[in-house]
JSON list of C-alpha atoms in Angstrom, two decimals:
[
{"chain": "A", "resi": 1, "resn": "ARG", "atom": "CA", "xyz": [0.00, 0.00, 0.00]},
{"chain": "A", "resi": 2, "resn": "ARG", "atom": "CA", "xyz": [1.28, 3.44, -0.95]},
{"chain": "A", "resi": 3, "resn": "PRO", "atom": "CA", "xyz": [1.66, 6.04, 1.82]},
{"chain": "A", "resi": 4, "resn": "PRO", "atom": "CA", "xyz": [-0.11, 9.39, 1.41]},
{"chain": "A", "resi": 5, "resn": "ARG", "atom": "CA", "xyz": [1.54, 11.95, -0.86]},
{"chain": "A", "resi": 6, "resn": "SER", "atom": "CA", "xyz": [2.39, 14.25, 2.04]},
{"chain": "A", "resi": 7, "resn": "THR", "atom": "CA", "xyz": [4.73, 11.69, 3.60]},
{"chain": "A", "resi": 8, "resn": "LEU", "atom": "CA", "xyz": [6.44, 10.83, 0.29]},
{"chain": "A", "resi": 9, "resn": "PHE", "atom": "CA", "xyz": [6.98, 14.40, -0.91]},
{"chain": "A", "resi": 10, "resn": "PRO", "atom": "CA", "xyz": [10.33, 15.27, 0.76]},
{"chain": "A", "resi": 11, "resn": "TYR", "atom": "CA", "xyz": [11.87, 11.97, -0.26]},
{"chain": "A", "resi": 12, "resn": "THR", "atom": "CA", "xyz": [10.73, 12.11, -3.88]},
{"chain": "A", "resi": 13, "resn": "THR", "atom": "CA", "xyz": [12.14, 15.60, -4.37]},
{"chain": "A", "resi": 14, "resn": "LEU", "atom": "CA", "xyz": [15.44, 14.54, -2.80]},
{"chain": "A", "resi": 15, "resn": "PHE", "atom": "CA", "xyz": [15.81, 11.40, -4.90]},
{"chain": "A", "resi": 16, "resn": "ARG", "atom": "CA", "xyz": [14.79, 13.14, -8.13]},
{"chain": "A", "resi": 17, "resn": "SER", "atom": "CA", "xyz": [17.35, 15.91, -7.76]},
{"chain": "A", "resi": 18, "resn": "PHE", "atom": "CA", "xyz": [20.32, 15.92, -10.10]},
{"chain": "A", "resi": 19, "resn": "ALA", "atom": "CA", "xyz": [22.77, 16.43, -7.24]},
{"chain": "A", "resi": 20, "resn": "PHE", "atom": "CA", "xyz": [21.65, 13.15, -5.68]},
{"chain": "A", "resi": 21, "resn": "PHE", "atom": "CA", "xyz": [22.35, 11.26, -8.91]},
{"chain": "A", "resi": 22, "resn": "VAL", "atom": "CA", "xyz": [25.73, 12.91, -9.44]},
{"chain": "A", "resi": 23, "resn": "LEU", "atom": "CA", "xyz": [26.96, 12.27, -5.89]},
{"chain": "A", "resi": 24, "resn": "LEU", "atom": "CA", "xyz": [25.83, 8.66, -5.63]},
{"chain": "A", "resi": 25, "resn": "ARG", "atom": "CA", "xyz": [26.29, 7.48, -9.20]},
{"chain": "A", "resi": 26, "resn": "PRO", "atom": "CA", "xyz": [29.90, 6.29, -8.81]},
{"chain": "A", "resi": 27, "resn": "PHE", "atom": "CA", "xyz": [28.90, 4.12, -5.86]},
{"chain": "A", "resi": 28, "resn": "ARG", "atom": "CA", "xyz": [25.82, 2.55, -7.56]},
{"chain": "A", "resi": 29, "resn": "LEU", "atom": "CA", "xyz": [23.66, 3.44, -4.58]},
{"chain": "A", "resi": 30, "resn": "PHE", "atom": "CA", "xyz": [20.76, 4.85, -6.57]},
{"chain": "A", "resi": 31, "resn": "VAL", "atom": "CA", "xyz": [17.36, 4.73, -5.08]},
{"chain": "A", "resi": 32, "resn": "LEU", "atom": "CA", "xyz": [14.64, 6.23, -7.21]},
{"chain": "A", "resi": 33, "resn": "LEU", "atom": "CA", "xyz": [11.27, 6.78, -5.58]},
{"chain": "A", "resi": 34, "resn": "ARG", "atom": "CA", "xyz": [8.71, 7.32, -8.28]},
{"chain": "A", "resi": 35, "resn": "ASP", "atom": "CA", "xyz": [5.04, 6.41, -8.04]},
{"chain": "A", "resi": 36, "resn": "GLY", "atom": "CA", "xyz": [5.66, 4.53, -4.82]},
{"chain": "A", "resi": 37, "resn": "LEU", "atom": "CA", "xyz": [8.03, 2.07, -6.53]},
{"chain": "A", "resi": 38, "resn": "VAL", "atom": "CA", "xyz": [11.49, 1.64, -5.09]},
{"chain": "A", "resi": 39, "resn": "ALA", "atom": "CA", "xyz": [14.00, 0.63, -7.74]},
{"chain": "A", "resi": 40, "resn": "SER", "atom": "CA", "xyz": [17.71, 0.15, -7.23]},
{"chain": "A", "resi": 41, "resn": "GLY", "atom": "CA", "xyz": [20.35, -0.12, -9.93]},
{"chain": "A", "resi": 42, "resn": "ARG", "atom": "CA", "xyz": [19.95, 1.51, -13.35]},
{"chain": "A", "resi": 43, "resn": "ALA", "atom": "CA", "xyz": [18.37, 4.93, -13.34]},
{"chain": "A", "resi": 44, "resn": "ARG", "atom": "CA", "xyz": [16.89, 6.95, -16.19]},
{"chain": "A", "resi": 45, "resn": "LEU", "atom": "CA", "xyz": [19.46, 9.34, -17.61]},
{"chain": "A", "resi": 46, "resn": "PRO", "atom": "CA", "xyz": [18.50, 12.96, -18.26]},
{"chain": "A", "resi": 47, "resn": "PRO", "atom": "CA", "xyz": [18.37, 14.18, -21.87]},
{"chain": "A", "resi": 48, "resn": "PRO", "atom": "CA", "xyz": [21.80, 15.37, -23.02]},
{"chain": "A", "resi": 49, "resn": "HIS", "atom": "CA", "xyz": [20.72, 18.91, -23.92]},
{"chain": "A", "resi": 50, "resn": "ALA", "atom": "CA", "xyz": [18.79, 19.89, -20.78]},
{"chain": "A", "resi": 51, "resn": "PHE", "atom": "CA", "xyz": [21.64, 20.27, -18.30]},
{"chain": "A", "resi": 52, "resn": "PRO", "atom": "CA", "xyz": [23.87, 22.45, -20.54]},
{"chain": "A", "resi": 53, "resn": "ASP", "atom": "CA", "xyz": [20.84, 24.61, -21.36]},
{"chain": "A", "resi": 54, "resn": "PHE", "atom": "CA", "xyz": [20.22, 25.07, -17.65]},
{"chain": "A", "resi": 55, "resn": "LEU", "atom": "CA", "xyz": [23.83, 26.03, -16.96]},
{"chain": "A", "resi": 56, "resn": "LEU", "atom": "CA", "xyz": [23.85, 28.46, -19.90]},
{"chain": "A", "resi": 57, "resn": "ALA", "atom": "CA", "xyz": [20.62, 30.02, -18.62]},
{"chain": "A", "resi": 58, "resn": "VAL", "atom": "CA", "xyz": [22.11, 30.41, -15.13]},
{"chain": "A", "resi": 59, "resn": "PHE", "atom": "CA", "xyz": [25.22, 32.05, -16.62]},
{"chain": "A", "resi": 60, "resn": "VAL", "atom": "CA", "xyz": [23.16, 34.44, -18.78]},
{"chain": "A", "resi": 61, "resn": "ASN", "atom": "CA", "xyz": [20.99, 35.32, -15.77]},
{"chain": "A", "resi": 62, "resn": "PHE", "atom": "CA", "xyz": [24.14, 35.97, -13.73]},
{"chain": "A", "resi": 63, "resn": "ARG", "atom": "CA", "xyz": [25.52, 38.31, -16.40]},
{"chain": "A", "resi": 64, "resn": "LEU", "atom": "CA", "xyz": [22.16, 40.10, -16.71]},
{"chain": "A", "resi": 65, "resn": "ALA", "atom": "CA", "xyz": [21.87, 40.58, -12.94]},
{"chain": "A", "resi": 66, "resn": "GLN", "atom": "CA", "xyz": [25.46, 41.80, -12.86]},
{"chain": "A", "resi": 67, "resn": "LEU", "atom": "CA", "xyz": [24.71, 44.27, -15.67]},
{"chain": "A", "resi": 68, "resn": "LEU", "atom": "CA", "xyz": [21.53, 45.62, -14.07]},
{"chain": "A", "resi": 69, "resn": "PHE", "atom": "CA", "xyz": [22.51, 45.46, -10.38]},
{"chain": "A", "resi": 70, "resn": "ASP", "atom": "CA", "xyz": [25.87, 44.45, -8.94]},
{"chain": "A", "resi": 71, "resn": "ARG", "atom": "CA", "xyz": [28.03, 41.36, -8.44]},
{"chain": "A", "resi": 72, "resn": "LYS", "atom": "CA", "xyz": [26.75, 40.59, -4.94]},
{"chain": "A", "resi": 73, "resn": "ILE", "atom": "CA", "xyz": [23.11, 40.45, -6.02]},
{"chain": "A", "resi": 74, "resn": "ALA", "atom": "CA", "xyz": [24.06, 38.44, -9.11]},
{"chain": "A", "resi": 75, "resn": "LEU", "atom": "CA", "xyz": [25.86, 35.84, -7.00]},
{"chain": "A", "resi": 76, "resn": "LEU", "atom": "CA", "xyz": [22.95, 35.63, -4.55]},
{"chain": "A", "resi": 77, "resn": "THR", "atom": "CA", "xyz": [20.36, 35.10, -7.27]},
{"chain": "A", "resi": 78, "resn": "THR", "atom": "CA", "xyz": [22.57, 32.54, -9.04]},
{"chain": "A", "resi": 79, "resn": "ALA", "atom": "CA", "xyz": [23.01, 30.60, -5.80]},
{"chain": "A", "resi": 80, "resn": "LEU", "atom": "CA", "xyz": [19.26, 30.64, -5.18]},
{"chain": "A", "resi": 81, "resn": "VAL", "atom": "CA", "xyz": [18.53, 29.40, -8.69]},
{"chain": "A", "resi": 82, "resn": "LEU", "atom": "CA", "xyz": [21.10, 26.62, -8.32]},
{"chain": "A", "resi": 83, "resn": "LEU", "atom": "CA", "xyz": [19.58, 25.56, -5.01]},
{"chain": "A", "resi": 84, "resn": "ALA", "atom": "CA", "xyz": [15.99, 25.52, -6.29]},
{"chain": "A", "resi": 85, "resn": "ASP", "atom": "CA", "xyz": [14.85, 21.94, -6.75]},
{"chain": "A", "resi": 86, "resn": "GLN", "atom": "CA", "xyz": [12.20, 22.83, -9.32]},
{"chain": "A", "resi": 87, "resn": "PHE", "atom": "CA", "xyz": [14.84, 23.93, -11.84]},
{"chain": "A", "resi": 88, "resn": "TRP", "atom": "CA", "xyz": [16.70, 20.63, -11.39]},
{"chain": "A", "resi": 89, "resn": "GLN", "atom": "CA", "xyz": [13.48, 18.69, -11.91]},
{"chain": "A", "resi": 90, "resn": "PHE", "atom": "CA", "xyz": [12.77, 20.59, -15.11]},
{"chain": "A", "resi": 91, "resn": "SER", "atom": "CA", "xyz": [16.31, 20.02, -16.35]},
{"chain": "A", "resi": 92, "resn": "LEU", "atom": "CA", "xyz": [15.86, 16.27, -15.84]},
{"chain": "A", "resi": 93, "resn": "SER", "atom": "CA", "xyz": [12.36, 16.07, -17.32]},
{"chain": "A", "resi": 94, "resn": "GLY", "atom": "CA", "xyz": [13.30, 16.29, -21.00]},
{"chain": "A", "resi": 95, "resn": "LEU", "atom": "CA", "xyz": [10.85, 19.13, -21.64]},
{"chain": "A", "resi": 96, "resn": "PRO", "atom": "CA", "xyz": [12.04, 22.32, -23.40]},
{"chain": "A", "resi": 97, "resn": "GLN", "atom": "CA", "xyz": [11.72, 24.54, -20.30]},
{"chain": "A", "resi": 98, "resn": "MET", "atom": "CA", "xyz": [15.47, 24.95, -19.84]},
{"chain": "A", "resi": 99, "resn": "LEU", "atom": "CA", "xyz": [15.98, 25.94, -23.47]},
{"chain": "A", "resi": 100, "resn": "ILE", "atom": "CA", "xyz": [13.08, 28.40, -23.14]},
{"chain": "A", "resi": 101, "resn": "LEU", "atom": "CA", "xyz": [14.66, 29.79, -19.95]},
{"chain": "A", "resi": 102, "resn": "PHE", "atom": "CA", "xyz": [17.97, 30.25, -21.79]},
{"chain": "A", "resi": 103, "resn": "LEU", "atom": "CA", "xyz": [16.35, 31.94, -24.79]},
{"chain": "A", "resi": 104, "resn": "VAL", "atom": "CA", "xyz": [14.20, 34.27, -22.66]},
{"chain": "A", "resi": 105, "resn": "SER", "atom": "CA", "xyz": [17.20, 35.20, -20.50]},
{"chain": "A", "resi": 106, "resn": "GLY", "atom": "CA", "xyz": [19.31, 35.84, -23.58]},
{"chain": "A", "resi": 107, "resn": "SER", "atom": "CA", "xyz": [16.53, 37.94, -25.10]},
{"chain": "A", "resi": 108, "resn": "LEU", "atom": "CA", "xyz": [16.27, 40.07, -21.98]},
{"chain": "A", "resi": 109, "resn": "GLY", "atom": "CA", "xyz": [20.06, 40.45, -21.88]},
{"chain": "A", "resi": 110, "resn": "CYS", "atom": "CA", "xyz": [20.14, 41.59, -25.52]},
{"chain": "A", "resi": 111, "resn": "LEU", "atom": "CA", "xyz": [17.28, 44.01, -24.89]},
{"chain": "A", "resi": 112, "resn": "ALA", "atom": "CA", "xyz": [19.11, 45.49, -21.89]},
{"chain": "A", "resi": 113, "resn": "LYS", "atom": "CA", "xyz": [22.32, 45.85, -23.92]},
{"chain": "A", "resi": 114, "resn": "ALA", "atom": "CA", "xyz": [20.43, 47.51, -26.78]},
{"chain": "A", "resi": 115, "resn": "VAL", "atom": "CA", "xyz": [18.84, 50.03, -24.41]},
{"chain": "A", "resi": 116, "resn": "ILE", "atom": "CA", "xyz": [22.21, 50.76, -22.77]},
{"chain": "A", "resi": 117, "resn": "ASN", "atom": "CA", "xyz": [23.83, 51.28, -26.18]},
{"chain": "A", "resi": 118, "resn": "GLN", "atom": "CA", "xyz": [20.97, 53.59, -27.23]},
{"chain": "A", "resi": 119, "resn": "ILE", "atom": "CA", "xyz": [21.35, 55.66, -24.06]},
{"chain": "A", "resi": 120, "resn": "ASN", "atom": "CA", "xyz": [25.13, 55.92, -24.55]},
{"chain": "A", "resi": 121, "resn": "GLY", "atom": "CA", "xyz": [24.71, 57.16, -28.12]},
{"chain": "A", "resi": 122, "resn": "ARG", "atom": "CA", "xyz": [25.87, 53.97, -29.84]},
{"chain": "A", "resi": 123, "resn": "LYS", "atom": "CA", "xyz": [23.88, 51.99, -32.38]},
{"chain": "A", "resi": 124, "resn": "PRO", "atom": "CA", "xyz": [21.88, 49.12, -30.87]},
{"chain": "A", "resi": 125, "resn": "TYR", "atom": "CA", "xyz": [21.31, 47.26, -34.17]},
{"chain": "A", "resi": 126, "resn": "LEU", "atom": "CA", "xyz": [23.65, 44.35, -33.43]},
{"chain": "A", "resi": 127, "resn": "TRP", "atom": "CA", "xyz": [21.90, 43.59, -30.13]},
{"chain": "A", "resi": 128, "resn": "LEU", "atom": "CA", "xyz": [18.48, 43.99, -31.71]},
{"chain": "A", "resi": 129, "resn": "GLY", "atom": "CA", "xyz": [19.46, 41.55, -34.46]},
{"chain": "A", "resi": 130, "resn": "ILE", "atom": "CA", "xyz": [20.61, 38.98, -31.91]},
{"chain": "A", "resi": 131, "resn": "LEU", "atom": "CA", "xyz": [17.37, 39.62, -30.01]},
{"chain": "A", "resi": 132, "resn": "GLY", "atom": "CA", "xyz": [15.39, 38.85, -33.16]},
{"chain": "A", "resi": 133, "resn": "LEU", "atom": "CA", "xyz": [17.30, 35.60, -33.68]},
{"chain": "A", "resi": 134, "resn": "LEU", "atom": "CA", "xyz": [16.70, 34.53, -30.09]},
{"chain": "A", "resi": 135, "resn": "GLN", "atom": "CA", "xyz": [13.00, 35.39, -30.34]},
{"chain": "A", "resi": 136, "resn": "GLY", "atom": "CA", "xyz": [12.74, 33.37, -33.56]},
{"chain": "A", "resi": 137, "resn": "ALA", "atom": "CA", "xyz": [14.39, 30.38, -31.90]},
{"chain": "A", "resi": 138, "resn": "LEU", "atom": "CA", "xyz": [12.04, 30.84, -28.95]},
{"chain": "A", "resi": 139, "resn": "ALA", "atom": "CA", "xyz": [9.01, 30.77, -31.24]},
{"chain": "A", "resi": 140, "resn": "LEU", "atom": "CA", "xyz": [10.31, 27.60, -32.88]},
{"chain": "A", "resi": 141, "resn": "THR", "atom": "CA", "xyz": [10.96, 25.98, -29.51]},
{"chain": "A", "resi": 142, "resn": "HIS", "atom": "CA", "xyz": [7.44, 26.37, -28.17]},
{"chain": "A", "resi": 143, "resn": "PRO", "atom": "CA", "xyz": [4.46, 28.06, -29.85]},
{"chain": "A", "resi": 144, "resn": "ILE", "atom": "CA", "xyz": [3.09, 29.38, -26.55]},
{"chain": "A", "resi": 145, "resn": "SER", "atom": "CA", "xyz": [6.04, 31.78, -26.42]},
{"chain": "A", "resi": 146, "resn": "LEU", "atom": "CA", "xyz": [4.76, 33.79, -29.40]},
{"chain": "A", "resi": 147, "resn": "TRP", "atom": "CA", "xyz": [2.94, 36.16, -27.05]},
{"chain": "A", "resi": 148, "resn": "LEU", "atom": "CA", "xyz": [6.30, 36.99, -25.46]},
{"chain": "A", "resi": 149, "resn": "SER", "atom": "CA", "xyz": [7.76, 38.11, -28.78]},
{"chain": "A", "resi": 150, "resn": "GLY", "atom": "CA", "xyz": [4.98, 40.69, -29.12]},
{"chain": "A", "resi": 151, "resn": "ALA", "atom": "CA", "xyz": [5.55, 41.90, -25.57]},
{"chain": "A", "resi": 152, "resn": "THR", "atom": "CA", "xyz": [9.26, 42.60, -26.08]}
]
């Protein structure tokens, strides 16, 4: 009989986290709690593109926070994002959320650079061109993001 969801919740989030798999993988001590089934041994590997997309998104967000605020706030927000379990679960799920996060963060970074260049009297066309490419890739990644292209 499966215990109620409230008693399983802390354990399922711990065992689904990427850090758990990385730390215990060399020792073959995996325990994956999913749907009340305890399995030991071979675990499902994450898709190969999700983790690099997540790290690129964290780096772009760090640079954007450093550009808009300062280094201390950028480090704090990067640490909080890296500690958030929901981001790790999305990066292991195989869904395009991490690529969308990277493209949205890159779009906002290009928009901020274009505005800064415009204020400083330089031409922002390079950054606006990169912004258009990122928005096009975002629209191809997931159709629901088309509303975002109109907003920026």
